[in-house]
Amino acid sequence: MKTIKLREGKERSLLRRHPWVFQGSVAKGGADAGETVRVESASGEFLAWAAFSPSSSIRVRAWSFDEAERIDAEFFARRIAAAIRLRERLAIQSNGVRLVHGEADGLPGLIVDRYADTLVAQFLSAGTDKWKAVIADALLAATGLTRLYERSDSGVRQLEGLGQATGWLRGDGPTTVELTESSWRLKLDVAEGHKTGYYLDQRDNRADFARWVRQLGAQRVLNCYSYTGGFSVAALAGGATEVISVDSSGPALARASEHVLLNGFDPAHHTALDADVNATLRQLLKDGKQFDAIVLDPPKFAPSAAHADRASRAYKDINRLGLKLLAPGGLLTTYSCSGGIGAELFQKIVAGAGMDAGVDAYIVKRLEASPDHPTTICFPEGEYLKGLALLRA
């Protein structure tokens, strides 16, 4: 077993059970990509068993802080079984569930979503990539399923020195799956689309949005960065009669329109607009339009803290426009999935947008990812999705 020795004083994060060690904290030692290493303090104290990544600035990702534990097939079977047990206890009312959420489940760099009878996995670190076959077998054994599709096509893999990999890892067949969420039916293609095919992290927020639309009697709803229309379906379920879905992806909007029909809603109540969101917001404002409820769920503007300043300006701009388009008493649900923008900073950005728009608003609820995308107290970086539900004063 190869040993990685840390610099003096750099052991504190591992002692707090934070799983990352950055390149600058390593004094000496190395290994092949994904190889399991013993991590020690400068004085030789055992700290963790970890996966080594020679290409990444996150040089070491800890698997276990227990010196007696061995990183083998049984280890992965135990971790995966524990992650699935947690989701079973959460009693999620959907056949679309995140089963493994990376560091929060003690498996850094592994994302696994279940869509009905199909598993979709992303192997985003050198360690998980090296153990891919073992992990695939453990997932099928733990779930009793036979189909596992790989979507390791995130740009994060480049930072790990890994190429893209997609396709069936186990089983085969059609890649289109039907999802049930709340009382709605949704379709996705696990081989295409964003991430693993759908945004399961917004499940609870979509349910809340439908409830708020009904409670507030919101009729005119604008869903920006709508993707395949999850929030649009929620708005229609809440009784909205004029819903506009705006996205720059024609295929995603076609799926959104399909979802409207699939759930029995009148297609005359839904408009799919293939357009740039910023330009659309400005044009709607110029046209004097107002909406009773607006969703702003943009893509990741700040992949890291280094991009925070530029991202802050982008978030402020769309929120300023959204607040100006909101009718008095209307609802804005606004989100950031950028890891480089914390919840406190995001609220300050939205507050600044309100100042510029000349609009005040009540915070009805602070929003976050659904509970099958957990954040642990030892790994706060896992809290990537944050949002605010606002009522315009």
Tab-separated table of C-alpha atoms in Angstrom, residues 65 80 100-101 113 122 141 184 203 244 258 270 289 301 310 354 379 382 388:
chain	number	residue	atom	x	y	z
A	65	PHE	CA	-11.306	7.133	8.201
A	80	ILE	CA	-24.172	1.374	-1.473
A	100	VAL	CA	-25.952	7.680	-4.221
A	101	HIS	CA	-24.921	11.306	-3.786
A	113	ASP	CA	-30.027	7.865	-9.958
A	122	GLN	CA	-21.812	9.011	-13.212
A	141	ALA	CA	-27.138	-6.668	-6.366
A	184	TRP	CA	-47.640	13.573	-12.742
A	203	ARG	CA	-38.765	17.260	-6.982
A	244	ILE	CA	-44.811	29.978	-20.923
A	258	GLU	CA	-45.335	16.286	-24.589
A	270	HIS	CA	-48.979	26.205	-22.594
A	289	LYS	CA	-46.158	41.949	-19.598
A	301	PHE	CA	-23.171	30.163	-13.707
A	310	ARG	CA	-19.079	37.117	-12.991
A	354	GLY	CA	-34.663	43.920	-5.788
A	379	PHE	CA	-19.128	18.140	3.839
A	382	GLY	CA	-22.535	19.251	-0.979
A	388	LEU	CA	-35.686	31.508	-2.464
